[in-house]
Tab-separated table of C-alpha atoms and ligand atoms in Angstrom:
chain	number	residue	atom	x	y	z
A	28	MET	CA	14.543	5.312	10.221
A	29	THR	CA	11.653	6.432	8.076
A	30	ILE	CA	12.524	8.302	4.916
A	31	ALA	CA	10.348	11.202	3.811
A	32	TRP	CA	9.981	10.088	0.186
A	33	ARG	CA	9.602	12.745	-2.419
A	34	VAL	CA	8.812	10.004	-4.922
A	35	PRO	CA	8.239	6.607	-3.279
A	36	PHE	CA	9.133	3.448	-5.178
A	37	GLY	CA	5.532	2.291	-4.924
A	38	ASP	CA	2.294	3.713	-3.569
A	39	LEU	CA	-0.384	1.055	-3.192
A	40	GLN	CA	-2.357	3.110	-0.708
A	41	ARG	CA	-2.802	5.847	-3.297
A	42	SER	CA	-3.778	3.349	-5.977
A	43	HIS	CA	-6.488	1.859	-3.750
A	44	GLN	CA	-7.852	5.185	-2.555
A	45	ALA	CA	-9.628	5.817	-5.840
A	46	LEU	CA	-11.314	2.400	-5.609
A	47	GLN	CA	-12.022	2.512	-1.878
A	48	THR	CA	-15.831	2.484	-2.117
A	49	GLU	CA	-15.947	-0.371	-4.612
A	50	LEU	CA	-13.359	-2.406	-2.716
A	51	LEU	CA	-15.248	-2.035	0.545
A	52	ALA	CA	-18.511	-3.003	-1.162
A	53	ALA	CA	-16.878	-6.122	-2.618
A	54	ALA	CA	-15.430	-7.097	0.755
A	55	ARG	CA	-18.807	-6.592	2.407
A	56	ARG	CA	-20.470	-8.736	-0.274
A	57	VAL	CA	-18.123	-11.619	0.517
A	58	ILE	CA	-18.362	-11.200	4.288
A	59	GLU	CA	-22.143	-11.207	4.156
A	60	SER	CA	-22.301	-14.140	1.735
A	61	GLY	CA	-21.033	-16.576	4.359
A	62	TRP	CA	-19.017	-18.404	1.652
A	63	TYR	CA	-15.257	-17.793	1.665
A	64	ILE	CA	-13.497	-20.495	-0.357
A	65	LEU	CA	-14.103	-21.445	-4.016
A	66	GLY	CA	-17.450	-19.823	-4.612
A	67	ALA	CA	-19.117	-17.397	-6.976
A	68	GLU	CA	-16.399	-14.715	-6.786
A	69	VAL	CA	-13.533	-17.060	-7.712
A	70	THR	CA	-15.586	-18.605	-10.524
A	71	ALA	CA	-16.484	-15.174	-11.903
A	72	PHE	CA	-12.933	-13.885	-11.586
A	73	GLU	CA	-11.552	-16.978	-13.341
A	74	ARG	CA	-13.952	-16.396	-16.231
A	75	GLU	CA	-13.096	-12.698	-16.433
A	76	PHE	CA	-9.342	-13.204	-16.231
A	77	ALA	CA	-9.416	-16.001	-18.834
A	78	ALA	CA	-11.289	-13.612	-21.138
A	79	LEU	CA	-8.705	-10.899	-20.566
A	80	CYS	CA	-5.906	-13.318	-21.488
A	81	GLY	CA	-7.862	-14.743	-24.416
A	82	VAL	CA	-7.641	-18.326	-23.115
A	83	GLU	CA	-10.202	-21.002	-22.272
A	84	HIS	CA	-9.384	-21.773	-18.664
A	85	CYS	CA	-8.176	-19.918	-15.608
A	86	ILE	CA	-7.573	-21.626	-12.272
A	87	GLY	CA	-7.187	-19.311	-9.276
A	88	VAL	CA	-4.480	-20.439	-6.857
A	89	ALA	CA	-2.774	-19.167	-3.717
A	90	SER	CA	0.120	-17.196	-5.272
A	91	GLY	CA	2.346	-16.798	-8.302
A	92	ALA	CA	4.887	-19.190	-6.836
A	93	GLU	CA	2.139	-21.789	-6.378
A	94	ALA	CA	0.936	-21.171	-9.928
A	95	LEU	CA	4.401	-21.991	-11.279
A	96	TYR	CA	4.665	-25.158	-9.179
A	97	LEU	CA	1.164	-26.418	-9.971
A	98	ALA	CA	1.618	-25.695	-13.683
A	99	LEU	CA	4.735	-27.891	-13.692
A	100	VAL	CA	2.986	-30.740	-11.856
A	101	ALA	CA	-0.110	-30.471	-14.056
A	102	ALA	CA	2.145	-30.666	-17.111
A	103	GLY	CA	3.594	-33.907	-15.776
A	104	ILE	CA	7.043	-32.500	-15.039
A	105	GLY	CA	8.893	-34.363	-12.301
A	106	PRO	CA	12.069	-36.209	-11.283
A	107	GLY	CA	14.540	-36.786	-14.114
A	108	ASP	CA	13.160	-33.904	-16.184
A	109	GLU	CA	15.016	-30.728	-17.025
A	110	VAL	CA	13.258	-27.378	-17.138
A	111	ILE	CA	15.077	-24.590	-18.943
A	112	THR	CA	14.712	-21.131	-17.444
A	113	VAL	CA	16.570	-17.900	-16.720
A	114	ALA	CA	18.538	-16.825	-13.646
A	115	ASN	CA	17.662	-13.112	-13.588
A	116	ALA	CA	14.096	-13.272	-12.256
A	117	CYS	CA	14.584	-13.813	-8.551
A	118	MET	CA	14.229	-17.369	-7.256
A	119	TYR	CA	10.581	-18.085	-8.051
A	120	ASP	CA	11.077	-20.345	-11.033
A	121	VAL	CA	13.963	-22.409	-9.751
A	122	ALA	CA	12.134	-22.972	-6.471
A	123	ALA	CA	9.046	-24.260	-8.287
A	124	ILE	CA	11.122	-26.505	-10.548
A	125	LEU	CA	12.972	-28.043	-7.587
A	126	GLN	CA	9.711	-28.494	-5.651
A	127	ALA	CA	8.336	-30.420	-8.615
A	128	GLY	CA	11.405	-32.668	-8.357
A	129	ALA	CA	12.844	-31.560	-11.695
A	130	ARG	CA	16.215	-30.029	-12.500
A	131	PRO	CA	16.524	-26.361	-13.461
A	132	VAL	CA	18.810	-25.550	-16.386
A	133	PHE	CA	19.736	-21.876	-16.712
A	134	VAL	CA	20.305	-20.067	-19.974
A	135	ASP	CA	21.575	-16.549	-20.477
A	136	VAL	CA	19.469	-13.549	-21.456
A	137	ASP	CA	19.585	-10.973	-24.219
A	138	PRO	CA	21.625	-7.940	-23.123
A	139	VAL	CA	19.002	-5.465	-24.358
A	140	THR	CA	15.634	-7.052	-23.533
A	141	GLN	CA	16.972	-8.970	-20.497
A	142	ASN	CA	14.689	-11.835	-21.527
A	143	MET	CA	15.637	-15.437	-22.364
A	144	ASP	CA	18.071	-15.648	-25.281
A	145	PRO	CA	16.463	-18.043	-27.802
A	146	ALA	CA	19.852	-19.101	-29.212
A	147	ALA	CA	21.084	-19.996	-25.726
A	148	LEU	CA	17.827	-21.871	-25.188
A	149	ALA	CA	18.241	-23.890	-28.382
A	150	ALA	CA	21.783	-24.799	-27.350
A	151	ALA	CA	20.688	-25.946	-23.880
A	152	VAL	CA	18.131	-28.565	-24.960
A	153	THR	CA	19.217	-32.080	-23.956
A	154	PRO	CA	17.321	-35.384	-24.276
A	155	ARG	CA	16.167	-34.865	-20.663
A	156	ALA	CA	14.626	-31.461	-21.359
A	157	LYS	CA	10.871	-31.513	-20.787
A	158	ALA	CA	9.817	-27.900	-20.412
A	159	ILE	CA	10.785	-24.275	-20.902
A	160	MET	CA	9.881	-21.604	-18.372
A	161	PRO	CA	10.473	-18.170	-19.934
A	162	VAL	CA	9.814	-15.081	-17.822
A	163	HIS	CA	8.167	-11.970	-19.279
A	164	LEU	CA	10.530	-9.819	-17.268
A	165	PHE	CA	9.495	-6.301	-16.216
A	166	GLY	CA	6.269	-6.540	-18.254
A	167	ARG	CA	7.828	-7.204	-21.638
A	168	LEU	CA	7.036	-10.471	-23.385
A	169	ALA	CA	9.914	-12.879	-23.907
A	170	GLU	CA	10.894	-13.803	-27.481
A	171	MET	CA	7.917	-16.147	-27.683
A	172	PRO	CA	7.892	-16.877	-31.447
A	173	ALA	CA	11.492	-18.147	-31.284
A	174	ILE	CA	10.929	-19.923	-27.958
A	175	MET	CA	7.804	-21.702	-29.237
A	176	ALA	CA	9.740	-22.762	-32.346
A	177	VAL	CA	12.397	-24.441	-30.168
A	178	ALA	CA	9.651	-26.036	-28.060
A	179	GLU	CA	7.883	-27.447	-31.096
A	180	ARG	CA	11.105	-28.778	-32.592
A	181	HIS	CA	11.824	-30.778	-29.419
A	182	GLY	CA	8.310	-31.467	-28.133
A	183	LEU	CA	8.741	-29.372	-24.977
A	184	THR	CA	6.033	-27.878	-22.782
A	185	VAL	CA	6.171	-24.105	-22.393
A	186	ILE	CA	5.072	-22.566	-19.096
A	187	GLU	CA	5.125	-18.771	-19.251
A	188	ASP	CA	6.008	-16.971	-16.050
A	189	ALA	CA	3.633	-14.065	-16.650
A	190	ALA	CA	3.728	-12.777	-13.059
A	191	GLN	CA	4.920	-9.370	-14.287
A	192	ALA	CA	2.927	-9.271	-17.515
A	193	HIS	CA	-0.849	-9.003	-16.950
A	194	GLY	CA	-2.257	-7.610	-20.173
A	195	ALA	CA	1.089	-7.590	-21.986
A	196	TRP	CA	1.187	-8.781	-25.583
A	197	ARG	CA	3.326	-9.179	-28.641
A	198	ALA	CA	2.513	-9.570	-32.323
A	199	ASP	CA	2.501	-13.127	-33.693
A	200	ALA	CA	3.811	-14.190	-37.117
A	201	GLU	CA	0.702	-12.721	-38.792
A	202	GLY	CA	1.118	-9.450	-36.930
A	203	ALA	CA	-1.888	-10.051	-34.663
A	204	PRO	CA	-1.489	-9.182	-30.966
A	205	ARG	CA	-1.136	-12.253	-28.784
A	206	MET	CA	-1.417	-11.901	-25.024
A	207	ALA	CA	0.790	-13.093	-22.201
A	208	GLY	CA	-0.792	-16.452	-21.412
A	209	GLN	CA	-1.752	-17.163	-25.019
A	210	TRP	CA	1.653	-18.330	-26.180
A	211	GLY	CA	2.656	-21.266	-24.027
A	212	HIS	CA	0.809	-24.431	-23.044
A	213	LEU	CA	0.314	-22.917	-19.607
A	214	ALA	CA	1.032	-19.581	-17.988
A	215	ALA	CA	1.394	-18.579	-14.355
A	216	PHE	CA	0.279	-15.226	-12.995
A	217	SER	CA	0.799	-13.619	-9.590
A	218	PHE	CA	-1.590	-11.167	-7.962
A	219	TYR	CA	0.915	-10.054	-5.346
A	220	PRO	CA	-0.216	-6.522	-4.374
A	221	SER	CA	2.460	-4.647	-6.341
A	222	LYS	CA	1.944	-6.514	-9.636
A	223	ASN	CA	0.148	-4.794	-12.528
A	224	LEU	CA	-2.992	-6.578	-11.347
A	225	GLY	CA	-2.586	-6.987	-7.603
A	226	ALA	CA	-4.826	-8.366	-4.880
A	227	LEU	CA	-4.853	-6.967	-1.348
A	228	GLY	CA	-3.009	-10.056	-0.217
A	229	ASP	CA	-1.632	-13.131	-1.957
A	230	GLY	CA	-3.133	-14.677	-5.042
A	231	GLY	CA	-2.209	-16.294	-8.338
A	232	ALA	CA	-3.618	-18.101	-11.354
A	233	VAL	CA	-2.722	-20.601	-14.031
A	234	VAL	CA	-4.232	-20.152	-17.473
A	235	THR	CA	-4.351	-22.731	-20.248
A	236	ASN	CA	-6.338	-23.787	-23.296
A	237	HIS	CA	-6.056	-27.472	-22.408
A	238	ALA	CA	-9.242	-28.702	-20.732
A	239	GLU	CA	-7.676	-31.805	-19.172
A	240	THR	CA	-4.787	-29.839	-17.724
A	241	ALA	CA	-7.263	-27.317	-16.330
A	242	GLU	CA	-9.218	-30.106	-14.633
A	243	ARG	CA	-6.036	-31.493	-13.174
A	244	LEU	CA	-5.133	-28.041	-11.820
A	245	ARG	CA	-8.541	-27.784	-10.160
A	246	ARG	CA	-7.844	-31.076	-8.376
A	247	LEU	CA	-4.258	-30.171	-7.492
A	248	ARG	CA	-5.192	-26.885	-5.794
A	249	MET	CA	-7.719	-28.730	-3.598
A	250	TYR	CA	-5.892	-31.692	-1.965
A	251	GLY	CA	-6.169	-33.687	-5.189
A	252	TRP	CA	-9.908	-34.063	-4.783
A	253	GLU	CA	-11.875	-35.260	-7.770
A	254	ARG	CA	-14.961	-34.381	-5.732
A	255	LYS	CA	-15.482	-33.793	-2.051
A	256	TYR	CA	-13.453	-36.308	-0.003
A	257	TYR	CA	-12.475	-38.425	-3.068
A	258	THR	CA	-8.870	-38.089	-4.147
A	259	THR	CA	-7.497	-39.096	-7.536
A	260	GLU	CA	-4.295	-37.080	-7.417
A	261	THR	CA	-1.326	-37.624	-5.076
A	262	GLY	CA	0.369	-34.251	-5.645
A	263	GLY	CA	-2.565	-32.237	-4.348
A	264	ARG	CA	-2.244	-29.454	-1.827
A	265	ASN	CA	-4.204	-26.532	-0.484
A	266	SER	CA	-3.529	-23.736	-2.920
A	267	ARG	CA	-6.669	-21.739	-3.496
A	268	LEU	CA	-7.426	-18.175	-4.387
A	269	ASP	CA	-9.949	-17.113	-1.751
A	270	GLU	CA	-13.294	-15.434	-2.314
A	271	LEU	CA	-12.267	-12.156	-0.699
A	272	GLN	CA	-9.213	-11.704	-2.920
A	273	ALA	CA	-11.168	-12.763	-6.010
A	274	ALA	CA	-13.864	-10.165	-5.229
A	275	LEU	CA	-11.228	-7.434	-4.755
A	276	LEU	CA	-9.453	-8.487	-7.957
A	277	ARG	CA	-12.771	-8.218	-9.813
A	278	VAL	CA	-12.958	-4.563	-8.771
A	279	LYS	CA	-9.455	-3.909	-10.106
A	280	LEU	CA	-9.581	-6.018	-13.276
A	281	PRO	CA	-11.659	-3.539	-15.350
A	282	HIS	CA	-9.021	-0.872	-14.585
A	283	LEU	CA	-6.038	-2.940	-15.749
A	284	ALA	CA	-5.981	-1.684	-19.329
A	285	ALA	CA	-6.056	1.964	-18.247
A	286	ALA	CA	-3.418	1.303	-15.583
A	287	ASN	CA	-1.138	-0.375	-18.139
A	288	ALA	CA	-1.676	2.537	-20.541
A	289	ALA	CA	-0.750	4.935	-17.735
A	290	ARG	CA	2.440	2.951	-17.080
A	291	ARG	CA	3.309	3.176	-20.780
A	292	GLU	CA	2.708	6.913	-20.748
A	293	ARG	CA	5.066	7.300	-17.789
A	294	ALA	CA	7.660	5.156	-19.559
A	295	GLY	CA	7.438	7.604	-22.444
A	296	TRP	CA	8.018	10.530	-20.077
A	297	TYR	CA	11.084	8.823	-18.626
A	298	ALA	CA	12.438	7.959	-22.067
A	299	ALA	CA	12.150	11.560	-23.253
A	300	ALA	CA	13.625	13.023	-20.078
A	301	LEU	CA	16.559	10.586	-19.914
A	302	ALA	CA	17.329	10.301	-23.631
A	303	ASP	CA	20.521	12.363	-23.610
A	304	LEU	CA	22.100	10.657	-20.584
A	305	PRO	CA	24.676	7.833	-20.788
A	306	ILE	CA	22.238	5.199	-19.544
A	307	GLY	CA	20.467	2.285	-21.200
A	308	LEU	CA	16.667	2.634	-21.361
A	309	PRO	CA	14.269	-0.310	-21.578
A	310	PRO	CA	13.523	-1.083	-25.245
A	311	ASP	CA	9.924	-0.075	-25.862
A	312	GLU	CA	7.342	-2.003	-27.845
A	313	PRO	CA	3.569	-1.537	-27.966
A	314	GLY	CA	2.691	-4.561	-25.792
A	315	HIS	CA	5.167	-3.773	-23.000
A	316	VAL	CA	3.254	-3.052	-19.769
A	317	TYR	CA	6.192	-1.803	-17.673
A	318	HIS	CA	5.708	-3.717	-14.466
A	319	LEU	CA	9.074	-2.152	-13.661
A	320	TYR	CA	11.061	0.615	-15.344
A	321	VAL	CA	14.638	-0.627	-15.341
A	322	ILE	CA	17.559	1.447	-16.583
A	323	THR	CA	21.110	0.175	-17.097
A	324	LEU	CA	24.158	2.151	-16.001
A	325	PRO	CA	27.616	1.823	-17.574
A	326	ASP	CA	29.086	-0.075	-14.616
A	327	ARG	CA	28.431	-1.268	-11.086
A	328	ALA	CA	30.188	1.667	-9.379
A	329	THR	CA	28.054	4.207	-11.263
A	330	ARG	CA	24.895	2.224	-10.500
A	331	ASP	CA	25.660	1.979	-6.796
A	332	ARG	CA	26.570	5.664	-6.622
A	333	LEU	CA	23.397	6.720	-8.440
A	334	ARG	CA	21.274	4.475	-6.267
A	335	ALA	CA	22.682	6.045	-3.094
A	336	HIS	CA	22.198	9.516	-4.578
A	337	LEU	CA	18.543	8.864	-5.432
A	338	LEU	CA	17.764	7.378	-2.025
A	339	ALA	CA	19.503	10.295	-0.293
A	340	HIS	CA	17.259	12.647	-2.264
A	341	GLY	CA	14.041	10.857	-1.362
A	342	ILE	CA	13.647	9.005	-4.666
A	343	GLY	CA	12.700	5.363	-4.253
A	344	CYS	CA	14.644	2.884	-6.352
A	345	ASP	CA	15.581	-0.775	-6.195
A	346	ILE	CA	17.490	-3.548	-7.944
A	347	HIS	CA	15.569	-6.353	-9.652
A	348	TYR	CA	17.473	-8.467	-8.913
A	349	PRO	CA	20.861	-7.979	-7.223
A	350	VAL	CA	22.168	-11.572	-7.160
A	351	PRO	CA	21.308	-13.943	-10.031
A	352	THR	CA	19.717	-17.226	-9.015
A	353	HIS	CA	22.677	-19.375	-10.094
A	354	LEU	CA	24.997	-17.419	-7.759
A	355	GLN	CA	22.742	-17.730	-4.714
A	356	PRO	CA	24.430	-19.894	-2.079
A	357	ALA	CA	21.252	-21.957	-1.709
A	358	TYR	CA	21.585	-23.176	-5.296
A	359	ALA	CA	25.349	-23.788	-5.338
A	360	GLU	CA	24.815	-27.515	-5.771
A	361	LEU	CA	23.280	-26.977	-9.190
A	362	GLY	CA	26.866	-26.549	-10.366
A	363	TYR	CA	26.837	-23.049	-11.818
A	364	HIS	CA	29.439	-20.458	-10.937
A	365	LEU	CA	30.526	-16.909	-11.687
A	366	GLY	CA	31.073	-16.841	-15.439
A	367	SER	CA	28.341	-19.390	-16.270
A	368	LEU	CA	25.910	-16.696	-17.459
A	369	PRO	CA	27.975	-13.631	-18.406
A	370	VAL	CA	25.118	-11.405	-19.602
A	371	THR	CA	22.921	-12.159	-16.598
A	372	GLU	CA	25.833	-11.499	-14.237
A	373	ASP	CA	26.866	-8.280	-15.964
A	374	LEU	CA	23.319	-6.877	-15.956
A	375	ALA	CA	22.789	-7.639	-12.257
A	376	GLY	CA	25.583	-5.200	-11.485
A	377	ARG	CA	24.284	-2.386	-13.692
A	378	ILE	CA	20.484	-2.345	-13.456
A	379	LEU	CA	18.371	0.063	-11.441
A	380	SER	CA	14.566	0.161	-11.150
A	381	LEU	CA	12.911	3.593	-11.002
A	382	PRO	CA	9.461	4.387	-9.578
A	383	MET	CA	6.796	3.122	-12.008
A	384	TYR	CA	3.069	3.079	-11.260
A	385	PRO	CA	-0.036	4.673	-12.743
A	386	GLU	CA	-0.373	7.259	-9.952
A	387	LEU	CA	3.065	8.758	-10.660
A	388	SER	CA	2.609	12.355	-11.804
A	389	TYR	CA	4.467	14.085	-14.622
A	390	ASP	CA	6.246	16.217	-12.021
A	391	ASP	CA	7.276	13.071	-10.134
A	392	VAL	CA	8.875	11.657	-13.277
A	393	MET	CA	10.634	14.967	-14.019
A	394	LEU	CA	11.958	15.099	-10.466
A	395	VAL	CA	13.312	11.548	-10.739
A	396	ALA	CA	14.931	12.370	-14.087
A	397	GLU	CA	16.445	15.598	-12.763
A	398	THR	CA	17.824	13.824	-9.702
A	399	ILE	CA	19.386	11.177	-11.945
A	400	ARG	CA	20.959	13.988	-13.996
A	401	THR	CA	22.545	15.614	-10.948
A	402	GLY	CA	23.604	12.196	-9.645
A	403	LEU	CA	25.520	11.304	-12.786
A	404	VAL	CA	27.772	14.384	-12.930
B	517	PLP	C1	6.100	-11.953	-8.183
B	517	PLP	C2	6.682	-12.989	-9.064
B	517	PLP	C3	6.492	-14.365	-8.836
B	517	PLP	C4	5.885	-14.895	-7.577
B	517	PLP	O1	4.610	-14.459	-7.297
B	517	PLP	P1	4.036	-14.546	-5.784
B	517	PLP	O2	2.593	-14.263	-5.950
B	517	PLP	O3	4.752	-13.520	-4.977
B	517	PLP	O4	4.300	-15.924	-5.290
B	517	PLP	C5	6.973	-15.260	-9.774
B	517	PLP	N1	7.642	-14.846	-10.864
B	517	PLP	C6	7.879	-13.542	-11.100
B	517	PLP	C7	8.627	-13.162	-12.329
B	517	PLP	C8	7.424	-12.576	-10.210
B	517	PLP	O5	7.669	-11.289	-10.459
């Protein structure tokens, strides 16, 4: 069955229409160059994306999931190490941690920001802890000042999962804006098409200020090669951002700031239109880039009813994410159970993501808000 959406949950076709000519020219440039892997486009994109994040090094890789895995390996995380993360961000982080041979340790999140609870983090550090993997969920930076303080106290490596936070920032102790990717020792980004900066296929990147780690990442993404056909790294694989995606990303990169500003404007429209309803709105702050606009309903029954109502009225919506990682059958052997992470579990039953993208019109947002209003009575 195809639904005639009045407001679709996403609209990538529309977002690429405006850039059609430039995208086609970039694709043609790569096709005609005869060079498709690790060439001028990837190098240029890495330089441009590092500049955007305000870091020294960017290493283009195959996806966000690969970026997380390679960041862990490059940081020397492996068997016997614990990596502390959250369980409300789909399975990306736990999968990367397990692939690296380490053990994921879940901590609960803050009920309002839905990001890692720094107090829970501090309480979860054991002598085996080696790294922290906070997620900037929905485009809002995690509590990085508090998280970095815990990391420094215990000598832990911080790998930001910035897959939903391109261009997001938060003020540091001096009040200066500090970007996603500038806080931790490493940060992983995804360029999955629907992300704030999306390719037209898969792509990802690791950013860091550490030159040696950057060099190691360049080897790891390319079979472990130090130079052609000479390997100095056993954990190497094929995980490269390709020239075509890099060229397309270079077309979109200069539009990221305006796109994020447009998302923030739409968040403001939602907030004003929904203010008097009995629902929780995402806490705003200037550096929030609203990868998703996630509201919280009073209880699961209301959420499920509203979701069905919106879908029946042609309004796209979704749940990010319906089943926390620690309750997924695949990860049962990690030893967590219902009740292990009360806030994470409670939120999973009450959250609902509304349409959020720069092309959304004011009328679209009003229609979504009005449909929510009629759905709640
Ligand atoms: C999308 C996403 C990833 C994975 O990125 P891919 O490019 O799809 O592999 C990892 N973490 C978070 C939080 C994400 O949203």
